[in-house]
Amino acid sequence: MTYTCITLASPVGELKLVAKGSRLAAILWENDKPGRVRLGPMSEAPDNEVLQRTAQQLGEYFAGTRQTFELELDFAGTEFQKKVWMALLTIPFGETRSYSQIAAQIGNPSAVRAVGAANGRNPISIVAPCHRVIGASGQLTGFAGGLEAKQTLLSLESQTPRLPGF
């Protein structure tokens, strides 16, 4: 199946929203590494309903009026990756978890590095909040959108003042 996409300007840079049928398949960063998320051919689809709904909900999130997303998701990855990505969806708005906490949550406490690798390949950034996963020491660690974007998202969720223009 062909993927459809639109581009969205945001406080963390330009985002490419990607759908597969009626489900959100990816939110890609402006400077995403090629191959981080493997998708098929894409075509622009400004009228795609799920992409429009995603753009609206992201706008509400950046405006500080939305804490959860109501979208059907299409995660494409290994079974292990999908377990990690589903665990991301359980992290409450404004909270963080460590990689070891996610590993324990999915029943594989020794898989901390594998959880980190899966987190890094999360195709649906922001909605599946990989930005909420931090190092055990509390330090911000790698993020596909860059550490500045990660800090911006975490600050937004910690009830700091709203970002200008949103």
PDB file of C-alpha atoms in Angstrom:
ATOM      1  CA  MET A   1       0.000   0.000   0.000  1.00  0.00           C
ATOM      2  CA  THR A   2       1.195   3.500  -0.813  1.00  0.00           C
ATOM      3  CA  TYR A   3       1.787   5.969   1.980  1.00  0.00           C
ATOM      4  CA  THR A   4       0.332   9.469   1.917  1.00  0.00           C
ATOM      5  CA  CYS A   5       1.831  12.493   3.613  1.00  0.00           C
ATOM      6  CA  ILE A   6       1.613  16.164   4.441  1.00  0.00           C
ATOM      7  CA  THR A   7       4.134  18.563   5.939  1.00  0.00           C
ATOM      8  CA  LEU A   8       3.387  20.517   9.103  1.00  0.00           C
ATOM      9  CA  ALA A   9       5.276  23.489  10.544  1.00  0.00           C
ATOM     10  CA  SER A  10       5.688  23.150  14.315  1.00  0.00           C
ATOM     11  CA  PRO A  11       7.643  24.665  17.224  1.00  0.00           C
ATOM     12  CA  VAL A  12      10.101  21.750  16.910  1.00  0.00           C
ATOM     13  CA  GLY A  13      10.625  22.154  13.171  1.00  0.00           C
ATOM     14  CA  GLU A  14       8.936  20.833  10.085  1.00  0.00           C
ATOM     15  CA  LEU A  15       7.218  17.485  10.598  1.00  0.00           C
ATOM     16  CA  LYS A  16       6.170  15.044   7.888  1.00  0.00           C
ATOM     17  CA  LEU A  17       2.938  13.280   8.827  1.00  0.00           C
ATOM     18  CA  VAL A  18       2.537   9.935   7.066  1.00  0.00           C
ATOM     19  CA  ALA A  19      -0.554   7.752   6.773  1.00  0.00           C
ATOM     20  CA  LYS A  20      -1.108   4.219   5.587  1.00  0.00           C
ATOM     21  CA  GLY A  21      -4.756   3.996   4.653  1.00  0.00           C
ATOM     22  CA  SER A  22      -6.824   5.403   7.511  1.00  0.00           C
ATOM     23  CA  ARG A  23      -4.062   5.088  10.136  1.00  0.00           C
ATOM     24  CA  LEU A  24      -1.145   7.290  11.130  1.00  0.00           C
ATOM     25  CA  ALA A  25       2.075   5.480  10.201  1.00  0.00           C
ATOM     26  CA  ALA A  26       4.778   8.041  10.981  1.00  0.00           C
ATOM     27  CA  ILE A  27       5.717  11.500  12.140  1.00  0.00           C
ATOM     28  CA  LEU A  28       9.142  12.227  10.698  1.00  0.00           C
ATOM     29  CA  TRP A  29      11.537  14.993  11.667  1.00  0.00           C
ATOM     30  CA  GLU A  30      12.852  17.638   9.297  1.00  0.00           C
ATOM     31  CA  ASN A  31      16.412  16.312   9.618  1.00  0.00           C
ATOM     32  CA  ASP A  32      15.535  12.655  10.189  1.00  0.00           C
ATOM     33  CA  LYS A  33      18.276  10.177   9.352  1.00  0.00           C
ATOM     34  CA  PRO A  34      17.491   8.353   6.113  1.00  0.00           C
ATOM     35  CA  GLY A  35      16.353   4.821   6.883  1.00  0.00           C
ATOM     36  CA  ARG A  36      15.562   5.454  10.573  1.00  0.00           C
ATOM     37  CA  VAL A  37      11.943   4.688   9.689  1.00  0.00           C
ATOM     38  CA  ARG A  38      11.442   2.468   6.668  1.00  0.00           C
ATOM     39  CA  LEU A  39       8.407   3.347   4.609  1.00  0.00           C
ATOM     40  CA  GLY A  40       7.285   2.692   1.056  1.00  0.00           C
ATOM     41  CA  PRO A  41       6.612   5.216  -1.697  1.00  0.00           C
ATOM     42  CA  MET A  42       4.760   8.361  -0.565  1.00  0.00           C
ATOM     43  CA  SER A  43       2.480  10.833  -2.242  1.00  0.00           C
ATOM     44  CA  GLU A  44       1.225  14.198  -0.997  1.00  0.00           C
ATOM     45  CA  ALA A  45      -2.384  14.019   0.205  1.00  0.00           C
ATOM     46  CA  PRO A  46      -3.470  17.322   1.765  1.00  0.00           C
ATOM     47  CA  ASP A  47      -7.085  16.120   2.075  1.00  0.00           C
ATOM     48  CA  ASN A  48      -6.307  12.822   3.859  1.00  0.00           C
ATOM     49  CA  GLU A  49      -8.603  12.651   6.885  1.00  0.00           C
ATOM     50  CA  VAL A  50      -6.186  11.023   9.344  1.00  0.00           C
ATOM     51  CA  LEU A  51      -3.410  13.435   8.373  1.00  0.00           C
ATOM     52  CA  GLN A  52      -5.733  16.419   8.865  1.00  0.00           C
ATOM     53  CA  ARG A  53      -6.876  15.028  12.230  1.00  0.00           C
ATOM     54  CA  THR A  54      -3.233  14.473  13.233  1.00  0.00           C
ATOM     55  CA  ALA A  55      -2.290  18.034  12.245  1.00  0.00           C
ATOM     56  CA  GLN A  56      -5.224  19.410  14.247  1.00  0.00           C
ATOM     57  CA  GLN A  57      -4.373  17.355  17.335  1.00  0.00           C
ATOM     58  CA  LEU A  58      -0.682  18.286  17.124  1.00  0.00           C
ATOM     59  CA  GLY A  59      -1.685  21.958  16.913  1.00  0.00           C
ATOM     60  CA  GLU A  60      -3.770  21.524  20.052  1.00  0.00           C
ATOM     61  CA  TYR A  61      -0.872  19.725  21.764  1.00  0.00           C
ATOM     62  CA  PHE A  62       1.555  22.540  20.940  1.00  0.00           C
ATOM     63  CA  ALA A  63      -1.039  25.106  22.089  1.00  0.00           C
ATOM     64  CA  GLY A  64      -1.190  23.354  25.465  1.00  0.00           C
ATOM     65  CA  THR A  65      -4.822  22.268  25.119  1.00  0.00           C
ATOM     66  CA  ARG A  66      -4.322  18.539  24.352  1.00  0.00           C
ATOM     67  CA  GLN A  67      -2.571  15.939  26.497  1.00  0.00           C
ATOM     68  CA  THR A  68      -3.595  12.744  24.705  1.00  0.00           C
ATOM     69  CA  PHE A  69      -4.028  11.849  21.050  1.00  0.00           C
ATOM     70  CA  GLU A  70      -7.040  10.103  19.586  1.00  0.00           C
ATOM     71  CA  LEU A  71      -5.678   8.543  16.411  1.00  0.00           C
ATOM     72  CA  GLU A  72      -5.524   5.064  14.938  1.00  0.00           C
ATOM     73  CA  LEU A  73      -1.883   4.052  14.615  1.00  0.00           C
ATOM     74  CA  ASP A  74      -0.099   1.689  12.244  1.00  0.00           C
ATOM     75  CA  PHE A  75       3.210   0.659  13.809  1.00  0.00           C
ATOM     76  CA  ALA A  76       5.460  -1.168  11.346  1.00  0.00           C
ATOM     77  CA  GLY A  77       8.317  -2.955  13.086  1.00  0.00           C
ATOM     78  CA  THR A  78       9.412  -6.131  14.829  1.00  0.00           C
ATOM     79  CA  GLU A  79       7.295  -7.610  17.614  1.00  0.00           C
ATOM     80  CA  PHE A  80       9.852  -6.392  20.166  1.00  0.00           C
ATOM     81  CA  GLN A  81       9.773  -2.849  18.743  1.00  0.00           C
ATOM     82  CA  LYS A  82       5.978  -2.846  18.813  1.00  0.00           C
ATOM     83  CA  LYS A  83       6.024  -3.849  22.502  1.00  0.00           C
ATOM     84  CA  VAL A  84       8.321  -0.931  23.266  1.00  0.00           C
ATOM     85  CA  TRP A  85       6.228   1.500  21.212  1.00  0.00           C
ATOM     86  CA  MET A  86       3.027   0.342  22.900  1.00  0.00           C
ATOM     87  CA  ALA A  87       4.725   0.889  26.272  1.00  0.00           C
ATOM     88  CA  LEU A  88       5.507   4.470  25.224  1.00  0.00           C
ATOM     89  CA  LEU A  89       1.784   5.068  24.827  1.00  0.00           C
ATOM     90  CA  THR A  90       1.304   4.323  28.554  1.00  0.00           C
ATOM     91  CA  ILE A  91       3.633   7.101  29.776  1.00  0.00           C
ATOM     92  CA  PRO A  92       1.374   9.844  31.130  1.00  0.00           C
ATOM     93  CA  PHE A  93       1.613  13.396  29.849  1.00  0.00           C
ATOM     94  CA  GLY A  94       4.181  15.365  31.839  1.00  0.00           C
ATOM     95  CA  GLU A  95       5.971  12.274  33.174  1.00  0.00           C
ATOM     96  CA  THR A  96       9.118  10.465  32.095  1.00  0.00           C
ATOM     97  CA  ARG A  97      10.395   6.912  32.270  1.00  0.00           C
ATOM     98  CA  SER A  98      13.888   5.446  32.010  1.00  0.00           C
ATOM     99  CA  TYR A  99      14.892   2.860  29.461  1.00  0.00           C
ATOM    100  CA  SER A 100      15.216   0.316  32.277  1.00  0.00           C
ATOM    101  CA  GLN A 101      11.660   1.054  33.443  1.00  0.00           C
ATOM    102  CA  ILE A 102      10.365   0.429  29.911  1.00  0.00           C
ATOM    103  CA  ALA A 103      12.394  -2.801  29.699  1.00  0.00           C
ATOM    104  CA  ALA A 104      10.863  -3.991  32.982  1.00  0.00           C
ATOM    105  CA  GLN A 105       7.379  -2.946  31.843  1.00  0.00           C
ATOM    106  CA  ILE A 106       7.594  -5.126  28.737  1.00  0.00           C
ATOM    107  CA  GLY A 107       8.815  -8.075  30.796  1.00  0.00           C
ATOM    108  CA  ASN A 108      12.425  -8.028  29.631  1.00  0.00           C
ATOM    109  CA  PRO A 109      14.422  -6.120  32.276  1.00  0.00           C
ATOM    110  CA  SER A 110      17.807  -6.990  30.782  1.00  0.00           C
ATOM    111  CA  ALA A 111      16.916  -5.514  27.369  1.00  0.00           C
ATOM    112  CA  VAL A 112      17.722  -1.898  28.262  1.00  0.00           C
ATOM    113  CA  ARG A 113      19.920  -1.306  25.200  1.00  0.00           C
ATOM    114  CA  ALA A 114      17.421  -2.987  22.885  1.00  0.00           C
ATOM    115  CA  VAL A 115      14.698  -0.764  24.326  1.00  0.00           C
ATOM    116  CA  GLY A 116      16.900   2.243  23.558  1.00  0.00           C
ATOM    117  CA  ALA A 117      17.382   1.063  19.980  1.00  0.00           C
ATOM    118  CA  ALA A 118      13.652   0.461  19.522  1.00  0.00           C
ATOM    119  CA  ASN A 119      12.862   3.849  21.068  1.00  0.00           C
ATOM    120  CA  GLY A 120      15.214   5.443  18.529  1.00  0.00           C
ATOM    121  CA  ARG A 121      13.275   3.849  15.673  1.00  0.00           C
ATOM    122  CA  ASN A 122       9.837   4.881  16.935  1.00  0.00           C
ATOM    123  CA  PRO A 123       8.074   5.909  13.720  1.00  0.00           C
ATOM    124  CA  ILE A 124       5.299   7.942  15.368  1.00  0.00           C
ATOM    125  CA  SER A 125       7.199  10.558  17.364  1.00  0.00           C
ATOM    126  CA  ILE A 126       5.326  12.831  19.771  1.00  0.00           C
ATOM    127  CA  VAL A 127       2.098  10.772  19.564  1.00  0.00           C
ATOM    128  CA  ALA A 128       3.995   7.698  20.812  1.00  0.00           C
ATOM    129  CA  PRO A 129       6.013   9.824  23.239  1.00  0.00           C
ATOM    130  CA  CYS A 130       9.576   8.568  22.926  1.00  0.00           C
ATOM    131  CA  HIS A 131      10.646  12.038  24.112  1.00  0.00           C
ATOM    132  CA  ARG A 132       9.417  11.007  27.576  1.00  0.00           C
ATOM    133  CA  VAL A 133      12.135   8.342  27.859  1.00  0.00           C
ATOM    134  CA  ILE A 134      15.306   9.575  29.534  1.00  0.00           C
ATOM    135  CA  GLY A 135      18.490   8.093  30.925  1.00  0.00           C
ATOM    136  CA  ALA A 136      18.485   6.438  34.366  1.00  0.00           C
ATOM    137  CA  SER A 137      20.471   9.422  35.678  1.00  0.00           C
ATOM    138  CA  GLY A 138      17.699  11.782  34.593  1.00  0.00           C
ATOM    139  CA  GLN A 139      19.768  13.111  31.699  1.00  0.00           C
ATOM    140  CA  LEU A 140      18.283  13.663  28.264  1.00  0.00           C
ATOM    141  CA  THR A 141      19.590  11.086  25.842  1.00  0.00           C
ATOM    142  CA  GLY A 142      19.476  10.682  22.057  1.00  0.00           C
ATOM    143  CA  PHE A 143      16.383  11.747  20.166  1.00  0.00           C
ATOM    144  CA  ALA A 144      15.629  11.608  16.443  1.00  0.00           C
ATOM    145  CA  GLY A 145      14.407  15.219  16.486  1.00  0.00           C
ATOM    146  CA  GLY A 146      17.493  16.391  18.396  1.00  0.00           C
ATOM    147  CA  LEU A 147      17.949  17.088  22.102  1.00  0.00           C
ATOM    148  CA  GLU A 148      16.673  20.664  21.742  1.00  0.00           C
ATOM    149  CA  ALA A 149      13.359  19.356  20.358  1.00  0.00           C
ATOM    150  CA  LYS A 150      13.199  16.775  23.164  1.00  0.00           C
ATOM    151  CA  GLN A 151      13.728  19.511  25.758  1.00  0.00           C
ATOM    152  CA  THR A 152      11.069  21.671  24.071  1.00  0.00           C
ATOM    153  CA  LEU A 153       8.517  18.838  24.209  1.00  0.00           C
ATOM    154  CA  LEU A 154       9.293  18.011  27.835  1.00  0.00           C
ATOM    155  CA  SER A 155       9.107  21.706  28.781  1.00  0.00           C
ATOM    156  CA  LEU A 156       5.760  22.032  27.026  1.00  0.00           C
ATOM    157  CA  GLU A 157       4.460  19.092  29.033  1.00  0.00           C
ATOM    158  CA  SER A 158       5.788  20.389  32.331  1.00  0.00           C
ATOM    159  CA  GLN A 159       3.304  23.269  32.108  1.00  0.00           C
ATOM    160  CA  THR A 160       5.881  25.926  31.251  1.00  0.00           C
ATOM    161  CA  PRO A 161       4.548  28.954  29.390  1.00  0.00           C
ATOM    162  CA  ARG A 162       3.001  28.233  26.006  1.00  0.00           C
ATOM    163  CA  LEU A 163       5.164  28.517  22.929  1.00  0.00           C
ATOM    164  CA  PRO A 164       4.588  31.731  20.949  1.00  0.00           C
ATOM    165  CA  GLY A 165       2.296  31.378  17.962  1.00  0.00           C
ATOM    166  CA  PHE A 166       0.606  28.163  19.119  1.00  0.00           C
TER     167      PHE A 166
END
